[in-house]
Short mmCIF file of C-alpha atoms and ligand atoms in Angstrom, two decimals:
data_model
loop_
_atom_site.label_atom_id
_atom_site.label_comp_id
_atom_site.label_asym_id
_atom_site.label_seq_id
_atom_site.Cartn_x
_atom_site.Cartn_y
_atom_site.Cartn_z
CA MET A 1382 91.54 105.85 117.33
CA SER A 1383 91.93 103.22 114.68
CA GLY A 1384 90.81 99.63 114.95
CA PHE A 1385 88.83 97.64 117.30
CA GLN A 1386 88.73 97.73 121.14
CA PHE A 1387 87.49 94.37 122.61
CA GLU A 1388 89.32 94.61 125.93
CA GLN A 1389 86.26 95.99 127.80
CA SER A 1390 82.62 96.66 127.34
CA PRO A 1391 81.37 98.64 125.29
CA TRP A 1392 83.19 97.28 122.35
CA THR A 1393 84.28 99.90 119.69
CA CYS A 1394 85.64 100.18 116.20
CA ASP A 1395 87.43 103.44 115.37
CA GLY A 1396 85.48 104.85 118.42
CA VAL A 1397 82.06 103.80 117.11
CA LEU A 1398 80.06 101.61 119.52
CA LEU A 1399 79.61 98.09 118.02
CA ASP A 1400 76.27 97.80 119.99
CA ASP A 1401 74.79 100.63 117.97
CA ILE A 1402 75.68 98.85 114.83
CA VAL A 1403 74.24 95.46 115.63
CA ARG A 1404 71.17 96.98 117.16
CA GLU A 1405 70.36 98.42 113.75
CA VAL A 1406 71.87 95.89 111.42
CA GLY A 1407 71.49 92.69 113.37
CA THR A 1408 73.86 89.78 113.30
CA PRO A 1409 75.91 88.13 111.74
CA THR A 1410 77.65 91.25 110.45
CA TYR A 1411 81.09 92.01 109.34
CA VAL A 1412 82.53 95.31 110.58
CA TYR A 1413 85.58 96.95 109.03
CA SER A 1414 87.74 99.69 110.31
CA GLY A 1415 88.50 102.13 107.48
CA ALA A 1416 91.13 103.86 109.53
CA LEU A 1417 93.06 100.65 110.02
CA VAL A 1418 92.93 99.72 106.40
CA ARG A 1419 94.36 103.09 105.53
CA ALA A 1420 97.00 102.96 108.21
CA ARG A 1421 98.22 99.52 106.92
CA VAL A 1422 98.39 100.75 103.37
CA ARG A 1423 100.35 103.91 104.52
CA ALA A 1424 102.80 101.75 106.55
CA LEU A 1425 103.46 99.35 103.65
CA ASP A 1426 103.82 102.18 101.14
CA SER A 1427 106.11 104.31 103.19
CA ALA A 1428 108.33 101.37 104.19
CA LEU A 1429 108.66 100.70 100.43
CA GLY A 1430 110.17 104.09 100.53
CA ASP A 1431 111.60 105.85 97.42
CA HIS A 1432 112.36 102.73 95.48
CA PRO A 1433 109.83 102.83 92.53
CA HIS A 1434 106.99 100.58 93.64
CA ALA A 1435 103.29 99.91 93.43
CA VAL A 1436 100.91 98.15 95.82
CA HIS A 1437 98.32 96.06 93.93
CA TYR A 1438 95.57 95.21 96.41
CA ALA A 1439 94.56 91.58 95.85
CA LEU A 1440 90.80 91.74 95.54
CA LYS A 1441 90.27 88.09 96.30
CA ALA A 1442 90.88 88.88 100.06
CA ASN A 1443 87.77 91.14 100.19
CA SER A 1444 86.07 92.56 97.10
CA THR A 1445 83.28 94.36 98.95
CA LEU A 1446 82.88 97.44 96.67
CA ALA A 1447 83.22 100.05 99.40
CA LEU A 1448 86.40 98.54 100.69
CA VAL A 1449 87.92 98.28 97.22
CA ARG A 1450 87.04 101.95 96.77
CA LEU A 1451 88.72 102.76 99.99
CA LEU A 1452 91.87 100.92 98.94
CA ARG A 1453 91.85 102.81 95.69
CA ASP A 1454 91.51 106.12 97.43
CA ALA A 1455 94.39 105.04 99.69
CA GLY A 1456 96.64 104.68 96.65
CA CYS A 1457 96.57 100.98 95.73
CA ARG A 1458 96.25 99.49 92.35
CA ALA A 1459 94.27 96.31 91.81
CA ASP A 1460 95.15 92.67 91.41
CA ALA A 1461 92.12 90.65 90.03
CA ASN A 1462 91.82 86.89 89.77
CA ALA A 1463 88.64 86.53 87.70
CA MET A 1464 86.48 88.69 85.42
CA GLY A 1465 84.15 89.40 88.34
CA GLU A 1466 87.05 91.02 90.29
CA ILE A 1467 87.99 93.08 87.18
CA ASP A 1468 84.40 94.36 87.02
CA VAL A 1469 84.38 95.28 90.70
CA ALA A 1470 87.73 96.97 90.31
CA LEU A 1471 86.36 98.99 87.36
CA ARG A 1472 83.13 99.91 89.33
CA ALA A 1473 85.31 100.91 92.24
CA GLY A 1474 86.91 103.47 89.93
CA PHE A 1475 90.17 101.78 88.81
CA SER A 1476 91.16 102.44 85.20
CA PRO A 1477 91.95 99.38 83.21
CA ALA A 1478 95.54 100.25 83.24
CA GLU A 1479 95.60 100.03 87.05
CA ILE A 1480 94.35 96.48 87.08
CA VAL A 1481 96.54 93.38 86.84
CA PHE A 1482 94.81 90.13 85.84
CA THR A 1483 96.23 86.98 87.48
CA GLY A 1484 94.86 83.58 87.89
CA VAL A 1485 95.66 79.98 86.91
CA GLY A 1486 92.53 79.36 84.84
CA LYS A 1487 91.67 82.42 82.76
CA THR A 1488 89.01 81.46 80.15
CA SER A 1489 89.27 82.63 76.56
CA ASP A 1490 86.37 84.95 77.17
CA GLU A 1491 88.08 86.46 80.18
CA LEU A 1492 91.38 86.95 78.25
CA GLU A 1493 89.50 88.57 75.33
CA ARG A 1494 87.85 90.97 77.60
CA ALA A 1495 91.09 91.74 79.37
CA VAL A 1496 92.94 92.38 76.15
CA ALA A 1497 90.04 94.42 74.73
CA LEU A 1498 89.97 96.48 77.94
CA GLY A 1499 93.78 96.97 77.93
CA VAL A 1500 94.30 95.99 81.56
CA GLY A 1501 97.71 97.02 82.93
CA THR A 1502 99.27 93.52 82.72
CA ILE A 1503 98.14 90.05 82.26
CA ASN A 1504 100.20 87.73 84.48
CA ALA A 1505 100.38 84.58 82.39
CA GLU A 1506 100.59 81.15 83.89
CA SER A 1507 101.71 79.05 80.88
CA ALA A 1508 103.04 79.02 77.28
CA GLY A 1509 99.50 78.09 76.11
CA GLU A 1510 97.90 81.06 77.82
CA LEU A 1511 100.48 83.30 76.20
CA ARG A 1512 99.69 81.86 72.72
CA ARG A 1513 96.02 82.58 73.43
CA ILE A 1514 96.73 86.13 74.44
CA ASP A 1515 98.83 86.69 71.46
CA ALA A 1516 96.08 85.36 69.19
CA MET A 1517 93.51 87.56 70.80
CA ALA A 1518 95.65 90.65 70.62
CA HIS A 1519 96.05 89.96 66.83
CA ARG A 1520 92.31 89.46 66.39
CA LEU A 1521 91.41 92.58 68.26
CA GLY A 1522 94.19 94.68 66.75
CA ARG A 1523 95.54 95.44 70.21
CA ARG A 1524 98.83 95.02 72.10
CA ALA A 1525 98.84 93.19 75.44
CA ARG A 1526 101.33 93.75 78.23
CA VAL A 1527 102.14 90.54 79.81
CA ALA A 1528 104.22 89.06 82.79
CA VAL A 1529 105.25 85.57 83.22
CA ARG A 1530 104.40 83.84 86.53
CA VAL A 1531 107.42 81.94 87.60
CA ASN A 1532 107.11 78.78 89.67
CA PRO A 1533 110.34 79.14 91.80
CA ASP A 1534 109.95 75.73 93.64
CA VAL A 1535 110.05 77.57 96.99
CA ASP A 1536 108.09 76.29 99.97
CA ALA A 1537 106.10 79.05 101.64
CA ARG A 1538 105.82 76.81 104.67
CA SER A 1539 102.22 77.89 105.10
CA HIS A 1540 99.13 75.64 105.05
CA PRO A 1541 99.44 73.21 102.21
CA HIS A 1542 96.03 74.44 100.73
CA ILE A 1543 97.44 78.02 100.29
CA SER A 1544 101.06 77.27 99.27
CA THR A 1545 101.58 77.79 95.58
CA GLY A 1546 105.24 78.06 95.01
CA LEU A 1547 106.36 74.44 94.80
CA ARG A 1548 106.91 72.69 91.53
CA ALA A 1549 104.17 70.21 92.33
CA ASN A 1550 101.63 73.18 92.64
CA LYS A 1551 99.50 74.03 89.70
CA PHE A 1552 100.84 77.65 89.47
CA GLY A 1553 103.27 79.35 87.06
CA VAL A 1554 105.90 78.27 84.62
CA ALA A 1555 108.83 76.08 85.66
CA PHE A 1556 112.05 77.93 86.31
CA GLU A 1557 113.99 76.28 83.49
CA ASP A 1558 111.35 77.11 80.98
CA ILE A 1559 111.08 80.85 81.68
CA ARG A 1560 114.04 82.05 79.51
CA PRO A 1561 113.01 80.30 76.26
CA LEU A 1562 109.40 81.49 76.89
CA CYS A 1563 110.54 85.08 77.36
CA ARG A 1564 112.53 84.87 74.15
CA TRP A 1565 109.42 83.61 72.36
CA ILE A 1566 107.39 86.65 73.82
CA MET A 1567 110.03 89.07 72.60
CA GLU A 1568 109.48 87.81 69.06
CA ARG A 1569 105.72 88.52 69.29
CA GLU A 1570 104.68 91.67 67.57
CA ARG A 1571 101.66 92.28 69.76
CA LEU A 1572 103.06 91.20 73.32
CA ASP A 1573 104.99 93.44 75.47
CA LEU A 1574 106.92 91.59 78.15
CA GLY A 1575 106.84 93.86 81.23
CA ALA A 1576 107.50 91.77 84.29
CA LEU A 1577 108.13 88.53 86.02
CA HIS A 1578 105.62 87.57 88.61
CA VAL A 1579 105.97 85.14 91.55
CA HIS A 1580 103.53 84.30 94.38
CA ILE A 1581 104.39 81.45 96.57
CA GLY A 1582 101.53 81.34 98.92
CA SER A 1583 99.55 83.18 101.62
CA GLN A 1584 99.71 83.47 105.38
CA ILE A 1585 103.51 83.37 105.17
CA ALA A 1586 104.87 83.74 108.67
CA THR A 1587 108.67 84.13 107.96
CA LEU A 1588 110.56 86.27 105.60
CA GLU A 1589 113.05 83.57 104.47
CA PRO A 1590 110.77 82.06 101.68
CA VAL A 1591 109.76 85.55 100.66
CA ARG A 1592 113.43 86.49 100.21
CA ARG A 1593 114.19 83.26 98.37
CA ALA A 1594 111.33 83.74 95.78
CA ALA A 1595 112.11 87.50 95.34
CA GLY A 1596 115.82 86.53 94.97
CA ALA A 1597 115.00 83.96 92.28
CA VAL A 1598 113.03 86.28 90.10
CA SER A 1599 115.55 89.16 90.64
CA ASP A 1600 118.35 86.93 89.41
CA LEU A 1601 116.22 85.69 86.55
CA ALA A 1602 115.54 89.24 85.44
CA VAL A 1603 119.22 90.11 85.55
CA ALA A 1604 120.07 87.07 83.44
CA LEU A 1605 117.31 87.91 80.93
CA ARG A 1606 118.74 91.52 80.79
CA ALA A 1607 122.19 90.10 79.81
CA GLU A 1608 120.44 88.29 76.93
CA GLY A 1609 118.87 91.60 75.74
CA ILE A 1610 115.44 90.86 77.41
CA GLY A 1611 114.64 94.10 79.36
CA LEU A 1612 111.75 94.07 81.84
CA ASP A 1613 110.62 97.10 83.87
CA THR A 1614 108.99 95.47 86.91
CA LEU A 1615 109.28 92.55 89.34
CA ASP A 1616 105.90 91.55 90.83
CA VAL A 1617 106.77 89.51 93.91
CA GLY A 1618 103.15 88.67 94.82
CA GLY A 1619 101.35 88.95 98.08
CA GLY A 1620 101.24 86.43 101.04
CA LEU A 1621 102.41 88.23 104.07
CA GLY A 1622 100.72 86.62 107.04
CA ILE A 1623 99.02 88.23 109.95
CA SER A 1624 99.01 87.12 113.60
CA TYR A 1625 95.76 85.32 114.30
CA ASP A 1626 96.88 83.87 117.63
CA GLY A 1627 99.37 86.43 118.89
CA SER A 1628 102.46 84.59 117.73
CA PRO A 1629 104.92 86.98 115.96
CA VAL A 1630 104.85 87.56 112.16
CA PRO A 1631 107.05 89.95 110.24
CA THR A 1632 105.77 93.48 110.23
CA LEU A 1633 104.79 95.24 107.01
CA GLU A 1634 107.93 97.33 107.44
CA ALA A 1635 110.20 94.36 107.81
CA TYR A 1636 108.62 92.76 104.82
CA ALA A 1637 109.00 95.83 102.68
CA HIS A 1638 112.61 96.39 103.67
CA ALA A 1639 113.49 92.73 102.87
CA LEU A 1640 112.00 93.10 99.40
CA VAL A 1641 113.55 96.42 98.55
CA ASP A 1642 116.96 95.07 99.62
CA ILE A 1643 116.59 92.27 97.16
CA VAL A 1644 114.93 94.09 94.23
CA LYS A 1645 116.79 97.48 94.48
CA PRO A 1646 120.05 96.21 92.85
CA THR A 1647 118.03 95.20 89.72
CA GLY A 1648 116.80 98.78 89.30
CA LEU A 1649 113.37 97.38 88.45
CA THR A 1650 110.02 98.66 89.86
CA LEU A 1651 108.80 96.54 92.68
CA VAL A 1652 105.22 95.39 92.73
CA VAL A 1653 103.60 93.64 95.71
CA GLU A 1654 100.10 92.33 95.75
CA PRO A 1655 98.99 91.96 99.35
CA GLY A 1656 95.42 91.17 100.42
CA ARG A 1657 95.26 89.60 103.94
CA SER A 1658 97.90 91.87 105.43
CA LEU A 1659 96.04 95.08 104.47
CA VAL A 1660 92.41 94.12 105.36
CA GLY A 1661 92.63 91.03 107.59
CA PRO A 1662 93.12 92.77 110.98
CA ALA A 1663 90.67 95.46 110.04
CA GLY A 1664 87.64 93.25 110.12
CA ALA A 1665 85.55 91.48 112.81
CA LEU A 1666 82.67 89.19 112.35
CA LEU A 1667 79.95 89.93 114.97
CA ALA A 1668 77.53 87.21 115.96
CA ARG A 1669 75.11 86.46 118.70
CA VAL A 1670 74.74 83.32 120.87
CA VAL A 1671 71.61 81.33 119.93
CA ASP A 1672 72.07 78.40 122.30
CA VAL A 1673 74.27 77.16 125.10
CA LYS A 1674 74.42 73.60 126.12
CA PRO A 1675 76.64 71.40 128.31
CA ARG A 1676 78.89 68.92 126.63
CA GLY A 1677 79.75 66.37 129.35
CA HIS A 1678 80.49 67.94 132.74
CA ASP A 1679 83.35 70.27 131.97
CA ARG A 1680 82.73 71.65 128.53
CA TRP A 1681 80.13 73.83 126.83
CA CYS A 1682 78.74 74.05 123.37
CA VAL A 1683 78.07 77.72 122.40
CA VAL A 1684 75.94 77.95 119.23
CA ALA A 1685 76.32 81.17 117.31
CA ASP A 1686 74.23 82.71 114.50
CA ALA A 1687 77.40 82.73 112.33
CA GLY A 1688 79.30 79.71 111.08
CA MET A 1689 81.10 78.27 108.12
CA THR A 1690 78.68 80.06 105.79
CA GLU A 1691 79.99 83.41 106.99
CA LEU A 1692 83.54 82.43 107.80
CA LEU A 1693 84.81 79.25 106.05
CA ARG A 1694 88.44 79.43 107.21
CA PRO A 1695 88.14 77.38 110.41
CA ALA A 1696 86.24 74.59 108.55
CA LEU A 1697 88.40 74.68 105.42
CA TYR A 1698 91.93 75.17 106.80
CA GLY A 1699 91.48 74.48 110.62
CA ALA A 1700 92.33 78.16 110.80
CA PHE A 1701 92.40 79.81 114.16
CA HIS A 1702 90.63 83.05 114.85
CA ARG A 1703 90.45 84.66 118.32
CA ILE A 1704 86.84 84.86 119.59
CA VAL A 1705 85.72 87.14 122.42
CA ALA A 1706 82.39 87.30 124.23
CA ASP A 1707 80.73 90.41 125.55
CA VAL A 1708 79.85 89.11 129.00
CA PRO A 1709 79.22 92.12 131.36
CA ASP A 1710 80.08 90.39 134.58
CA ALA A 1711 82.68 88.03 133.39
CA GLY A 1712 82.65 84.92 135.50
CA SER A 1713 85.57 82.56 135.54
CA PRO A 1714 86.30 81.08 132.13
CA VAL A 1715 84.99 77.64 131.10
CA VAL A 1716 85.99 75.48 128.14
CA CYS A 1717 83.70 76.13 125.17
CA ASP A 1718 83.35 75.02 121.57
CA ILE A 1719 81.87 77.90 119.57
CA VAL A 1720 79.98 76.36 116.73
CA GLY A 1721 77.80 77.58 113.85
CA PRO A 1722 74.25 76.65 112.90
CA VAL A 1723 75.14 74.64 109.78
CA CYS A 1724 74.42 70.85 109.87
CA GLU A 1725 78.03 69.77 109.78
CA SER A 1726 80.49 69.11 112.55
CA SER A 1727 83.15 71.01 110.59
CA ASP A 1728 81.06 74.06 111.20
CA THR A 1729 83.07 75.12 114.35
CA LEU A 1730 84.39 78.53 114.57
CA GLY A 1731 86.64 77.81 117.49
CA ALA A 1732 87.15 74.65 119.58
CA ASP A 1733 88.50 74.44 123.17
CA ARG A 1734 88.29 78.19 123.88
CA ARG A 1735 88.30 79.35 127.46
CA LEU A 1736 85.64 82.05 127.76
CA PRO A 1737 83.37 83.20 130.56
CA LEU A 1738 80.16 81.35 129.74
CA PRO A 1739 77.98 83.57 127.58
CA GLU A 1740 74.14 83.55 127.74
CA VAL A 1741 71.87 83.27 124.85
CA GLY A 1742 71.77 86.72 123.15
CA ALA A 1743 75.28 87.66 124.07
CA LEU A 1744 77.48 89.24 121.42
CA LEU A 1745 80.55 87.41 120.08
CA ALA A 1746 83.20 88.73 117.89
CA VAL A 1747 85.52 86.59 115.67
CA LEU A 1748 88.63 88.67 115.13
CA ASP A 1749 90.93 89.25 112.18
CA THR A 1750 88.24 88.30 109.62
CA GLY A 1751 88.63 91.26 107.18
CA ALA A 1752 90.35 88.91 104.70
CA TYR A 1753 88.87 85.74 103.16
CA GLY A 1754 85.70 86.13 105.34
CA SER A 1755 82.88 87.66 103.48
CA ALA A 1756 84.76 86.99 100.18
CA MET A 1757 84.36 83.24 100.88
CA ALA A 1758 80.91 83.34 102.37
CA SER A 1759 78.27 81.09 100.82
CA ASN A 1760 74.49 80.52 100.89
CA TYR A 1761 74.91 76.90 102.09
CA ASN A 1762 71.71 75.83 103.95
CA ARG A 1763 70.18 78.87 102.26
CA ARG A 1764 71.62 81.20 104.77
CA PRO A 1765 71.74 84.73 103.50
CA MET A 1766 74.96 86.53 102.89
CA PRO A 1767 75.75 88.63 106.12
CA ALA A 1768 75.60 92.45 106.25
CA GLU A 1769 78.77 94.36 106.10
CA VAL A 1770 79.50 97.66 107.77
CA LEU A 1771 82.29 100.09 107.18
CA VAL A 1772 83.29 102.40 109.89
CA ASP A 1773 84.99 105.35 108.15
CA GLY A 1774 84.40 108.46 110.33
CA ASN A 1775 80.67 107.46 110.65
CA TRP A 1776 79.54 103.93 110.04
CA ARG A 1777 77.39 102.78 107.22
CA VAL A 1778 76.01 99.60 105.82
CA VAL A 1779 78.19 98.75 102.63
CA ARG A 1780 76.47 95.50 101.86
CA ARG A 1781 72.92 94.92 103.20
CA ARG A 1782 72.06 91.49 104.50
CA GLN A 1783 70.75 89.30 101.73
CA THR A 1784 67.08 88.59 101.56
CA VAL A 1785 65.41 85.32 100.35
CA ASP A 1786 64.38 87.21 97.24
CA ASP A 1787 68.01 88.23 96.58
CA MET A 1788 69.00 84.57 96.99
CA LEU A 1789 66.40 83.40 94.56
CA ALA A 1790 66.87 86.21 92.00
CA CYS A 1791 68.72 84.07 89.59
CA GLU A 1792 66.42 80.99 89.73
CA ALA A 1793 63.52 79.91 87.52
N1 LLP B 931 98.56 87.42 94.43
C1 LLP B 931 98.19 86.11 94.12
C2 LLP B 931 98.46 85.71 92.80
C3 LLP B 931 97.35 85.32 95.01
O1 LLP B 931 97.04 84.11 94.50
C4 LLP B 931 96.96 85.81 96.26
C5 LLP B 931 96.13 84.95 97.17
C6 LLP B 931 97.48 87.05 96.55
C7 LLP B 931 98.18 87.83 95.77
C8 LLP B 931 97.15 87.69 97.96
O2 LLP B 931 97.70 86.93 99.02
P1 LLP B 931 97.58 87.46 100.54
O3 LLP B 931 98.39 88.72 100.57
O4 LLP B 931 96.17 87.70 100.79
O5 LLP B 931 98.13 86.39 101.27
N2 LLP B 931 91.54 81.69 101.29
C9 LLP B 931 92.86 81.59 101.86
C10 LLP B 931 93.86 82.42 101.17
C11 LLP B 931 94.05 82.12 99.79
C12 LLP B 931 95.07 83.09 99.04
C13 LLP B 931 94.95 82.85 97.61
N3 LLP B 931 95.82 83.78 96.80
C14 LLP B 931 92.65 81.87 103.28
O6 LLP B 931 91.56 82.18 103.84
O7 LLP B 931 93.69 81.79 104.10
#
């Protein structure tokens, strides 16, 4: 059995009782289904079929070491956005060649380390960055394999905070500048141009923008080939959305088939760099109710021991996550705002939810929080980072709850 079962008490993850986990570990705690992560990687990989491809897991979605290891064992490579993510990937067992370094603001120190390590590809975001990589490769006596990130001016039609493919966004190189830039790279003795890269945003709910972006870089690659500039790979980024509220999103299979259809005629290797679609549905945040109070005569405020410090997405993007309450004799539902303990009104996990009114001590689960949950958690209000548990056969704590000493370890 893979994934979570919240339909009836007792709740389970891959057949393991969630009560057993929280009894030992406490709340708030993230729980992940190893079986579901593996199943999603398998589904994507097999849908990409026999066209040459690689799945680069975007560590930013969740870089908890044990999960990164699991994704590596499942056959993924790594997409890292900062030196910290490269280090986590290395510790998770990836070789430098299996790591791609992306990111709009790579520092000179980061670039130098990436060139010295010999990471698989550096996805460059500008002509200036490419000049810095070239200079470093000379200084270190190394070669560097690079890709150019194309800004295709395609609207991902996702939340504006996480759309990255429009000309006005800070990402990538403008379409019309790509060809001269590629010619410049070809003249550099120490740079190997391997790929074009595009990533137009995250939580994309329709295939049309994905097709347009992949089509744009495919056409560009064909045009470059006609000029004698041969690439071996098209990296079409991540971004496939998941269904947080039950509304339909493309399946991993439909997404893969759409991409293969477009890239296949180029004969180039297809790289995807998914984060959310692999791990998002495989995580749940477990919390307990710490207070319940009326708000007017027809509404309740349910205060949980988790909030924006553990899960920032609702406060930052107004994101919706389903929330369920473990209420044994479920009464008729009432309207609840489920809020966290942080001193901000934005600290609301879910507003206007219809739930059977939970009592203090009841368990809550915030669903689909495997991606951009723990990775975006903070110590605001000096709240400790939550515990994380991986269910993979048995269950184990893969990140213990932070202590005050942990929190103060870097301070004088
Ligand atoms: N590749 C690049 C270059 C990216 O910038 C990202 C995500 C990905 C891949 C993975 O995208 P995914 O498959 O996970 O959509 N914090 C936001 C999401 C930010 C995504 C940033 N970039 C959220 O909680 O919705």
